[in-house]
C-alpha positions in Angstrom: 80.2 -67.0 85.3 80.2 -68.8 81.9 76.9 -70.0 80.5 77.7 -73.7 79.9 74.4 -74.1 78.0 75.4 -71.6 75.4 76.4 -73.5 72.2 78.8 -70.7 71.3 80.7 -70.8 74.7 83.9 -71.7 72.9 84.3 -68.1 71.8 84.0 -66.6 75.3 84.9 -69.3 77.8 88.0 -67.2 78.4 89.1 -63.7 77.5 91.9 -65.1 75.4 93.5 -61.7 74.7 93.7 -61.1 78.4 94.9 -64.7 79.1 97.7 -64.3 76.5 98.9 -61.0 78.1 99.0 -62.7 81.5 100.9 -65.6 80.1 103.5 -63.6 78.4 104.1 -61.4 81.4 104.6 -64.4 83.7 106.5 -66.9 81.5 109.3 -67.0 84.0 106.9 -68.6 86.5 105.0 -71.0 84.3 102.2 -72.6 86.3 100.8 -75.3 84.1 101.9 -77.3 81.1 100.2 -79.9 79.0 101.4 -83.1 77.2 99.6 -84.9 74.4 100.3 -88.6 74.0 100.0 -90.4 70.7 98.6 -93.8 69.9 102.0 -95.4 70.6 101.9 -94.0 74.1 104.7 -91.6 73.5 104.2 -87.8 74.0 104.1 -85.7 70.9 107.4 -83.9 70.5 106.6 -80.2 70.8 110.3 -79.2 70.7 109.8 -77.6 74.1 111.3 -78.6 77.4 110.5 -77.1 80.9 112.9 -77.9 83.7 110.8 -79.3 86.5 110.9 -81.9 89.2 108.4 -84.6 88.0 105.5 -85.8 90.1 106.7 -88.6 92.5 104.5 -91.7 92.9 100.8 -92.5 92.3 101.7 -94.9 89.4 102.8 -92.0 87.1 106.1 -92.3 85.4 108.6 -89.5 85.3 108.1 -89.4 81.5 104.4 -88.7 82.1 105.0 -85.6 84.2 108.4 -84.4 83.1 108.6 -81.1 81.3 110.0 -82.6 78.1 107.9 -82.7 75.0 105.4 -80.4 76.7 103.8 -77.0 75.9 102.7 -74.2 78.3 99.0 -74.1 79.0 97.9 -70.5 78.6 94.5 -71.3 80.1 92.3 -74.3 80.5 89.3 -75.7 82.4 86.7 -78.4 82.7 84.0 -79.0 85.3 81.9 -81.8 86.7 78.3 -81.5 87.6 75.4 -83.6 88.8 71.8 -83.3 87.6 69.5 -82.6 90.5 66.5 -84.9 90.9 63.5 -84.5 93.2 64.7 -84.4 96.7 64.5 -88.1 97.6 67.4 -90.1 99.1 67.2 -92.8 96.5 67.4 -90.5 93.5 69.4 -87.5 94.8 72.7 -88.8 93.3 71.7 -91.9 91.5 74.1 -93.7 89.1 74.6 -91.8 85.9 73.7 -88.4 87.2 77.2 -87.0 87.1 78.7 -85.7 83.9 81.7 -83.7 82.8 82.3 -80.9 80.4 84.9 -81.2 77.7 88.3 -79.7 78.6 88.7 -76.4 76.8 92.0 -74.5 76.7 94.7 -72.6 74.8 98.4 -73.1 74.1 100.9 -70.9 72.2 100.7 -71.7 68.5 103.7 -73.7 67.3 104.6 -77.2 66.3 101.7 -78.6 68.3 99.1 -76.6 66.4 98.8 -78.7 63.2 99.1 -81.8 65.3 96.0 -80.8 67.3 94.1 -80.3 64.1 95.3 -83.8 62.9 94.0 -85.3 66.2 90.5 -84.2 65.2 90.6 -86.7 62.4 92.7 -89.4 64.0 90.2 -90.6 66.6 91.2 -91.6 70.1 94.2 -90.0 71.9 95.6 -92.4 74.4 96.0 -89.7 77.1 96.5 -86.0 77.8 98.2 -84.9 81.0 98.1 -81.4 82.6 100.6 -80.6 85.3 100.5 -77.8 87.9 103.9 -76.6 89.2 105.0 -74.7 92.2 108.4 -73.4 93.4 108.9 -75.3 96.6 112.7 -75.6 97.0 114.7 -72.4 96.8 118.4 -72.7 96.0 120.0 -70.1 98.1 123.4 -70.5 96.5 122.2 -69.0 93.2 119.2 -67.5 91.7 118.1 -70.7 89.9 115.1 -72.6 91.3 113.4 -75.6 89.8 109.6 -75.9 90.0 108.0 -79.1 91.3 105.0 -80.7 89.8 102.5 -80.8 92.6 99.2 -81.7 90.9 98.5 -83.9 87.8 95.3 -84.3 85.8 95.3 -87.3 83.5 92.6 -87.7 80.8 92.3 -91.1 79.1 90.6 -92.1 75.9 90.4 -88.6 74.6 88.8 -87.2 71.5 89.8 -83.8 70.1 86.5 -82.1 69.2 87.5 -78.5 68.4 90.7 -76.7 67.2 91.0 -73.0 66.3 94.5 -71.7 65.4 93.4 -68.6 63.4 91.0 -66.5 65.4 93.5 -65.2 68.0 97.1 -64.2 67.3 99.7 -66.5 68.8 97.1 -68.9 70.3 95.7 -72.2 69.4 92.4 -72.9 71.1 91.3 -76.6 71.5 88.6 -78.7 73.2 88.6 -82.4 73.9 86.3 -84.9 75.4 87.5 -87.8 77.5 86.3 -91.1 79.1 88.4 -91.2 82.3 89.6 -88.4 84.4 92.3 -88.9 87.1 93.5 -86.3 89.6 96.7 -86.6 91.7 97.6 -84.1 94.4 100.7 -84.0 96.7 100.5 -82.3 100.1 103.5 -80.5 101.5 104.4 -79.1 105.0 105.5 -75.6 104.5 106.9 -75.5 108.1 109.2 -78.5 107.4 111.1 -77.3 104.4 108.2 -78.4 102.1 108.4 -82.0 103.2 105.9 -84.1 101.2 103.2 -85.4 103.6 101.4 -87.6 101.2 99.3 -87.8 98.1 95.6 -88.0 97.3 94.1 -89.5 94.1 90.7 -89.5 92.5 89.5 -91.1 89.3 86.2 -91.3 87.5 85.2 -93.4 84.5 82.3 -91.7 82.7 81.8 -94.7 80.5 81.0 -96.9 83.4 79.7 -94.3 85.8 82.1 -95.3 88.6 84.9 -93.6 90.5 87.0 -93.8 93.6 89.0 -91.5 95.9 92.0 -92.9 97.7 95.2 -92.0 99.4 98.0 -92.5 97.0 101.0 -92.2 99.3 
């Protein structure tokens, strides 16, 4: 369990050597990719495209969740927590108690690496999107199967706070803070040829201290 109070946690949040080995041995079944959007709202061109079925609905555009101008996410995580107050109903989860950690992750070094370093000095990044994929539809006529984006995390008003592209071979480690976190999840019925049952959505604005969960079907 990582010690989130350790100021040096960036160096051991993940075993990056192990994560890289896992990533390179499973590149045919990439699970997550990430897209960085510039001030003009367009994703930074990484020169990489993953063939996926974009997320359908919930106010997201196909360009948001397509595999174009993306980069594989070797590892990445963030967490939310609530400060515990004395056990009284009026203070147990009072407004402002919740907080979120920065997102820390790693991507293969490449065209994106110097851009991430530039983001540190540029200020706000309009949004960063992380997509989780799954192979739902199997094409029995040939061996080709296209993954479907089944979960999306959208981070808005982001600030790149840390970039390291020299410590680990082939990896660029980064960390960013954000103001708004949105989560979209699709539900599927595995007994009905993976028919989509609906969607759930959740967002939280840490600037205002408010959030909402809703059905996004």
